[in-house]
Coordinates of C-alpha atoms in Angstrom, one line a residue:
T1 CA 149.1 112.6 85.0
I2 CA 146.5 110.9 87.2
K3 CA 147.1 107.2 87.7
N4 CA 145.2 104.5 89.6
R5 CA 142.2 106.8 90.2
P6 CA 139.5 104.5 88.7
Q7 CA 136.5 105.9 90.5
S8 CA 136.3 109.7 90.4
H9 CA 139.4 111.0 88.7
N10 CA 139.5 113.9 90.9
L11 CA 142.5 116.1 91.1
D12 CA 143.1 119.4 92.8
V13 CA 144.8 121.6 90.3
P14 CA 145.6 125.3 91.1
L15 CA 144.4 127.2 88.1
S16 CA 144.4 130.9 87.5
F17 CA 143.0 132.4 84.4
G18 CA 143.3 135.8 83.0
R19 CA 140.8 137.4 80.8
G20 CA 139.8 135.8 77.5
K21 CA 139.2 132.2 76.3
H22 CA 141.2 129.3 77.5
E23 CA 141.6 125.7 76.3
I24 CA 142.3 122.8 78.7
L25 CA 143.5 119.6 76.9
I26 CA 142.8 116.4 78.7
R27 CA 143.7 112.8 77.6
V28 CA 141.7 109.9 79.1
T29 CA 142.5 106.3 78.6
S30 CA 140.4 103.4 80.0
E31 CA 140.8 99.7 79.7
G32 CA 137.1 99.1 79.7
S33 CA 133.6 100.9 79.4
L34 CA 133.8 103.9 81.7
L35 CA 131.8 107.2 81.8
V36 CA 134.2 110.0 82.5
P37 CA 132.4 113.3 82.4
M38 CA 134.8 116.3 82.6
K39 CA 133.8 119.3 84.8
L40 CA 135.7 122.0 86.5
T41 CA 134.3 122.8 90.0
E42 CA 135.6 124.3 93.1
S43 CA 136.8 121.9 95.8
N44 CA 133.9 122.5 98.2
R45 CA 131.3 121.9 95.5
D46 CA 133.1 118.8 94.2
F47 CA 133.1 117.3 97.7
Q48 CA 129.3 118.0 97.9
D49 CA 128.7 116.3 94.5
R50 CA 130.7 113.3 95.5
S51 CA 128.9 113.0 98.9
R52 CA 125.6 113.1 97.1
N53 CA 126.6 110.5 94.6
S54 CA 127.9 108.2 97.3
L55 CA 124.6 108.5 99.2
I56 CA 122.6 107.6 96.1
Q57 CA 124.8 104.7 95.3
G58 CA 124.6 103.4 98.9
A59 CA 120.8 103.6 98.8
Y60 CA 120.8 101.8 95.5
L61 CA 123.1 99.1 96.6
G62 CA 121.1 98.6 99.8
V63 CA 117.8 98.1 98.0
M64 CA 119.4 95.8 95.4
L65 CA 121.1 93.7 98.1
G66 CA 117.8 93.4 99.9
L67 CA 116.1 92.1 96.8
I68 CA 119.0 89.6 96.0
I69 CA 118.9 88.3 99.7
Y70 CA 115.1 88.0 99.4
A71 CA 115.4 86.0 96.2
L72 CA 118.2 83.8 97.5
G73 CA 116.2 83.0 100.6
H74 CA 113.4 81.5 98.5
I75 CA 115.7 79.3 96.3
G76 CA 114.7 76.3 98.4
T77 CA 111.0 76.7 97.4
A78 CA 109.3 74.9 94.5
R79 CA 110.0 78.1 92.3
K80 CA 113.7 78.0 92.9
Y81 CA 114.5 78.5 89.1
K82 CA 112.7 81.8 89.0
Y83 CA 114.3 83.1 92.2
F84 CA 117.8 82.1 91.2
S85 CA 117.4 83.8 87.8
Y86 CA 116.0 87.0 89.6
A87 CA 119.0 87.0 92.0
G88 CA 121.4 86.6 89.2
A89 CA 119.9 89.4 87.2
A90 CA 119.8 91.8 90.2
L91 CA 123.4 91.1 91.1
S92 CA 124.6 91.5 87.5
M93 CA 122.7 94.9 87.2
A94 CA 124.1 96.2 90.4
L95 CA 127.6 95.4 89.5
F96 CA 127.0 96.8 85.9
T97 CA 126.0 100.2 87.2
F98 CA 128.9 100.4 89.6
T99 CA 131.2 99.4 86.8
L100 CA 130.1 102.3 84.7
Q101 CA 131.0 104.7 87.4
G102 CA 134.4 103.0 88.1
M103 CA 133.4 101.7 91.6
S104 CA 133.6 98.0 90.6
N105 CA 137.1 98.6 89.2
E106 CA 138.2 100.3 92.4
Y107 CA 136.7 97.8 94.9
F108 CA 136.3 94.4 93.2
W109 CA 138.9 93.8 90.4
N110 CA 141.4 96.7 90.4
S111 CA 144.2 94.3 90.0
V112 CA 142.6 92.4 87.2
P113 CA 143.1 94.5 83.9
F114 CA 141.0 91.9 81.8
L115 CA 138.0 92.2 84.0
A116 CA 138.4 96.0 84.1
Q117 CA 138.2 96.0 80.3
H118 CA 135.4 93.5 79.8
A119 CA 133.4 93.6 83.1
A120 CA 130.6 96.0 81.6
H121 CA 130.0 93.7 78.7
V122 CA 130.0 90.5 80.7
L123 CA 127.7 92.0 83.3
I124 CA 125.0 93.4 81.0
L125 CA 125.0 90.3 78.9
S126 CA 124.7 88.2 82.1
Y127 CA 121.9 90.4 83.2
L128 CA 120.1 89.8 79.9
G129 CA 120.6 86.1 80.2
F130 CA 119.4 85.8 83.8
S131 CA 116.4 88.2 83.1
L132 CA 115.3 86.3 80.0
C133 CA 115.5 83.0 82.1
F134 CA 113.2 84.7 84.7
V135 CA 110.8 86.1 82.2
K136 CA 110.6 82.9 80.2
S137 CA 109.5 80.9 83.4
A138 CA 107.3 83.7 84.9
L139 CA 105.4 84.7 81.7
N140 CA 104.3 81.5 80.2
V141 CA 103.4 82.5 76.8
K142 CA 104.5 79.2 75.0
E143 CA 101.0 78.5 73.7
S144 CA 99.8 81.9 73.0
A145 CA 103.0 83.5 71.6
P146 CA 105.3 80.5 70.5
F147 CA 107.6 82.9 68.4
L148 CA 108.3 85.2 71.3
F149 CA 108.9 82.2 73.6
K150 CA 111.4 80.5 71.2
T151 CA 113.1 83.9 70.5
V152 CA 113.6 84.5 74.2
Y153 CA 115.2 81.0 74.5
Y154 CA 117.6 81.6 71.7
I155 CA 118.6 85.1 72.8
R156 CA 119.2 83.8 76.3
N157 CA 121.5 81.0 75.1
A158 CA 123.2 83.4 72.8
A159 CA 123.9 85.9 75.6
F160 CA 125.5 83.3 77.8
I161 CA 127.5 81.9 75.0
I162 CA 128.8 85.4 74.1
V163 CA 129.8 85.9 77.8
L164 CA 131.8 82.7 77.7
L165 CA 133.5 83.8 74.5
I166 CA 134.3 87.2 76.0
L167 CA 135.8 85.5 79.1
L168 CA 137.9 83.3 76.8
D169 CA 139.1 86.5 75.0
L170 CA 137.8 85.3 71.7
I171 CA 135.8 88.5 71.0
P172 CA 137.5 91.8 70.6
F173 CA 136.4 94.8 72.7
R174 CA 134.7 96.8 70.0
A175 CA 132.6 93.7 68.8
A176 CA 131.7 92.9 72.5
H177 CA 130.6 96.5 73.0
L178 CA 128.2 96.4 69.9
L179 CA 126.9 92.9 70.7
A180 CA 126.1 94.1 74.3
I181 CA 124.2 97.1 73.0
G182 CA 122.4 95.1 70.2
F183 CA 121.4 92.3 72.5
S184 CA 120.1 94.8 75.0
V185 CA 117.8 96.8 72.7
F186 CA 116.4 93.6 71.1
S187 CA 115.8 91.9 74.4
L188 CA 113.9 94.8 75.7
I189 CA 111.5 94.8 72.8
I190 CA 111.0 91.1 73.1
V191 CA 110.1 91.3 76.7
L192 CA 107.7 94.2 76.1
G193 CA 105.9 91.9 73.6
M194 CA 105.7 89.1 76.1
L195 CA 104.3 91.4 78.7
W196 CA 101.7 92.7 76.3
V197 CA 100.6 89.2 75.5
S198 CA 100.4 88.3 79.2
I199 CA 98.4 91.4 80.0
N200 CA 95.8 90.7 77.3
E201 CA 95.6 87.1 78.1
N202 CA 95.8 86.6 81.8
S203 CA 96.0 89.5 84.2
K204 CA 95.5 93.1 84.4
K205 CA 97.9 93.2 87.4
L206 CA 100.9 93.1 85.0
W207 CA 100.0 96.7 83.8
F208 CA 102.3 98.3 86.5
I209 CA 105.1 95.9 85.4
F210 CA 104.6 96.8 81.9
G211 CA 104.9 100.5 82.8
G212 CA 108.1 99.9 84.7
W213 CA 109.6 98.0 81.8
V214 CA 108.7 100.7 79.4
F215 CA 110.5 103.2 81.6
Y216 CA 113.6 100.9 81.8
T217 CA 113.5 100.4 78.1
I218 CA 113.4 104.2 77.4
T219 CA 116.4 104.8 79.8
S220 CA 118.3 101.9 78.3
F221 CA 117.9 103.4 74.8
M222 CA 119.1 106.7 76.0
L223 CA 122.1 105.1 77.8
S224 CA 122.9 103.0 74.7
A225 CA 122.8 106.2 72.6
M226 CA 125.1 107.9 74.9
F227 CA 127.6 105.0 74.7
L228 CA 127.5 105.2 70.9
G229 CA 128.1 108.9 71.0
L230 CA 124.7 109.8 69.6
V231 CA 123.7 112.0 72.4
R232 CA 125.9 114.1 74.8
Y233 CA 126.7 112.8 78.3
S234 CA 124.2 113.8 80.9
P235 CA 124.4 112.7 84.5
N236 CA 120.6 112.7 84.6
I237 CA 120.5 109.8 82.0
F238 CA 122.5 107.6 84.3
D239 CA 120.4 108.5 87.4
Y240 CA 117.2 107.8 85.4
F241 CA 118.8 104.4 84.2
Q242 CA 119.6 103.5 87.8
L243 CA 116.0 104.5 89.0
A244 CA 114.5 102.6 86.1
S245 CA 116.5 99.5 86.8
L246 CA 115.4 99.5 90.5
I247 CA 111.8 100.0 89.5
E248 CA 112.1 97.1 87.1
R249 CA 113.6 94.8 89.8
L250 CA 110.9 95.8 92.2
S251 CA 108.2 95.2 89.7
W252 CA 109.5 91.7 88.9
I253 CA 109.8 90.8 92.6
L254 CA 106.0 91.8 92.8
V255 CA 105.5 89.3 89.9
L256 CA 107.0 86.6 92.1
I257 CA 104.8 87.5 94.9
I258 CA 101.7 87.5 92.6
I259 CA 102.7 84.1 91.2
S260 CA 103.3 82.7 94.8
R261 CA 99.9 83.9 95.9
E262 CA 98.2 82.4 92.8
K263 CA 99.9 79.1 93.5
Y264 CA 99.0 79.1 97.2
K265 CA 95.4 79.9 96.2
E266 CA 95.4 77.1 93.7
A267 CA 96.9 74.6 96.3
S268 CA 94.3 75.8 98.9
Q269 CA 91.4 75.2 96.5
F270 CA 92.7 71.8 95.4
K271 CA 93.1 70.9 99.1
T272 CA 89.6 72.1 99.9
E273 CA 88.2 70.2 96.9
K274 CA 90.0 67.1 97.9
V275 CA 88.5 67.2 101.4
K276 CA 85.1 67.8 99.9
L277 CA 85.4 64.8 97.7
K278 CA 86.6 62.7 100.5
N279 CA 83.7 63.8 102.7
L280 CA 81.3 63.0 99.8
A281 CA 82.9 59.5 99.3
E282 CA 82.7 58.7 103.1
T283 CA 79.4 60.2 104.1
D284 CA 75.8 58.8 103.8
T285 CA 73.8 61.4 101.8
L286 CA 70.5 60.8 103.7
T287 CA 71.6 60.8 107.4
G288 CA 74.9 62.6 107.2
L289 CA 76.6 59.8 109.1
P290 CA 79.9 58.2 108.0
N291 CA 79.3 55.3 105.5
R292 CA 80.7 51.9 105.0
R293 CA 84.0 53.3 103.4
A294 CA 84.5 55.7 106.4
L295 CA 84.1 52.7 108.7
M296 CA 86.8 50.7 106.9
N297 CA 89.2 53.7 107.0
Y298 CA 88.5 54.2 110.7
M299 CA 89.1 50.6 111.4
E300 CA 92.4 50.8 109.6
H301 CA 93.4 53.8 111.6
L302 CA 92.6 51.9 114.8
A303 CA 94.7 49.0 113.6
F304 CA 97.9 51.2 113.4
K305 CA 97.0 53.1 116.7
P306 CA 99.7 52.5 119.4
T307 CA 98.6 49.6 121.6
T308 CA 96.9 50.6 125.0
R309 CA 95.1 48.7 127.7
S310 CA 91.7 50.1 126.6
M311 CA 89.3 48.1 124.4
C312 CA 86.8 48.7 121.8
A313 CA 83.3 47.2 121.3
V314 CA 81.4 46.9 118.1
L315 CA 77.7 47.2 118.1
M316 CA 75.8 46.1 115.0
M317 CA 72.1 46.8 114.8
D318 CA 69.1 47.3 112.6
L319 CA 65.7 48.8 113.0
D320 CA 62.8 46.5 114.0
N321 CA 59.6 47.0 112.1
F322 CA 61.2 49.5 109.7
K323 CA 60.2 47.4 106.6
L324 CA 56.5 47.6 107.8
V325 CA 56.7 51.4 108.1
N326 CA 58.2 51.6 104.6
D327 CA 55.5 49.3 103.2
E328 CA 52.6 51.2 104.9
Y329 CA 53.7 54.9 104.7
G330 CA 56.1 54.9 101.8
H331 CA 59.9 55.5 101.4
K332 CA 59.5 59.2 102.1
V333 CA 58.3 58.5 105.5
G334 CA 60.9 55.8 105.9
D335 CA 63.7 58.3 105.2
I336 CA 62.3 60.6 107.8
I337 CA 62.2 57.8 110.4
L338 CA 65.9 57.0 109.5
K339 CA 66.9 60.6 110.2
M340 CA 65.0 60.5 113.5
A341 CA 66.6 57.3 114.4
T342 CA 70.0 58.6 113.6
N343 CA 69.5 61.6 115.9
R344 CA 68.3 59.3 118.7
L345 CA 71.4 57.1 118.3
I346 CA 73.7 60.1 118.4
Q347 CA 72.0 61.4 121.6
N348 CA 72.6 58.2 123.4
I349 CA 76.3 57.5 122.8
R350 CA 79.5 59.3 123.8
S351 CA 81.1 62.0 121.7
K352 CA 84.3 59.8 121.2
D353 CA 82.3 56.8 119.9
F354 CA 82.0 56.2 116.1
I355 CA 78.6 55.6 114.4
C356 CA 78.0 54.9 110.8
R357 CA 75.2 53.7 108.5
M358 CA 76.1 50.6 106.7
G359 CA 73.0 50.8 104.4
G360 CA 69.3 50.3 104.6
D361 CA 68.3 50.3 108.3
E362 CA 71.7 48.9 109.5
F363 CA 74.1 50.8 111.7
V364 CA 77.4 50.2 113.3
I365 CA 78.7 51.8 116.5
L366 CA 82.3 51.5 117.7
I367 CA 82.5 52.2 121.5
N368 CA 86.1 53.3 122.0
D369 CA 88.3 53.4 125.0
I370 CA 86.5 51.1 127.5
Q371 CA 88.1 49.1 130.2
D372 CA 85.7 46.3 130.3
S373 CA 82.4 45.0 128.7
D374 CA 80.3 46.6 131.3
T375 CA 80.6 50.0 129.5
A376 CA 79.4 48.5 126.2
R377 CA 76.6 46.7 127.9
E378 CA 75.4 50.0 129.5
I379 CA 75.4 51.9 126.3
S380 CA 73.6 49.0 124.5
E381 CA 70.9 49.0 127.1
K382 CA 70.5 52.7 126.9
L383 CA 70.1 52.6 123.2
I384 CA 67.5 49.9 123.4
A385 CA 65.6 51.9 126.0
A386 CA 65.7 55.0 123.8
F387 CA 64.1 53.1 121.0
S388 CA 61.3 51.8 123.2
E389 CA 59.7 55.1 122.7
P390 CA 57.7 55.4 119.4
F391 CA 58.5 57.9 116.7
V392 CA 55.9 60.6 116.1
H393 CA 55.3 61.7 112.5
L394 CA 52.2 63.8 111.4
E395 CA 50.4 62.7 114.6
N396 CA 51.1 59.0 113.8
K397 CA 53.0 57.1 116.4
L398 CA 55.5 54.6 114.7
N399 CA 57.0 51.8 116.8
V400 CA 60.5 51.1 115.5
G401 CA 62.9 49.5 117.8
L402 CA 66.5 48.1 117.8

């Protein structure tokens, strides 16, 4: 009798067979869902098989833990619901696969018979619940496929309710087993439908996710058929299931990355458009100078600026004889003169000074960070001198001063 050997059930038994056929009768009892393949092997070969299996499970666990840590690390973001659901699904799937091999019974709850009996059902239903939470938020098909959207909502809630009833020991083992298989099959088909709708409606990038989910669905059907005794046990089925679950988890993390990039792109575009609108609202379309609104915002900024010993001078000016130029040569020439006057003003002030066009031929210049009025007087005289020279347009000399 082999007792307390929940993982491998290995036993060295000296057997010597003579010629002819022989029968070996073995009785296996388990308190929960557990795959127990029977095979007679030599000790050396058995050690190699177990070492290979441990290596595969270690690699699988490492990747799954990496995905879980990545998801948990992003819970503080705006999409924390998606990441939390993803982490819960990945953790449930990892524990489910280990439970099927008996590893969870050995390392996690070997002293809790109730969990040893119901862990597989609780974990697969928890995986479905968290996965449907994630799918429901990641694939927003509420408008395009309301039936699928509502169905996912009800299946998700039912899965968590059944988990609670199992933990309260209100559902017998056989019923829990059938419910877990039934919910798994139905959920897989529903998610395939949601993926198909999303591919046709939104993005072709989801094709690789759809392929990964199809692979996972096929292996899940094979595993369910094996649990129901419809097909013979094969270690390859379980290996394929683990590989498919890993691909499925990796594909969904790519969904999160795609969603994050799209949200970041939308936020960047919104910020760019906001800056453009702000610039349009605060810029004079003719001269490119800040306008009256920009001046008010700048003055407000100066009002809240920390007090220093420096001063600020305000120069308000208009163009002399500008109305005569407009009347004689037309508004088109007047606009050209305004642009030329703007360039002349900019060339004769400092880079840290602020200049704006109030409207018409009126301009305001704020001379910043001066220690006395002499600096403002010097800049004013420099500007007046600059406008003593006439503007030349089409061989016409136009005298416009300040």
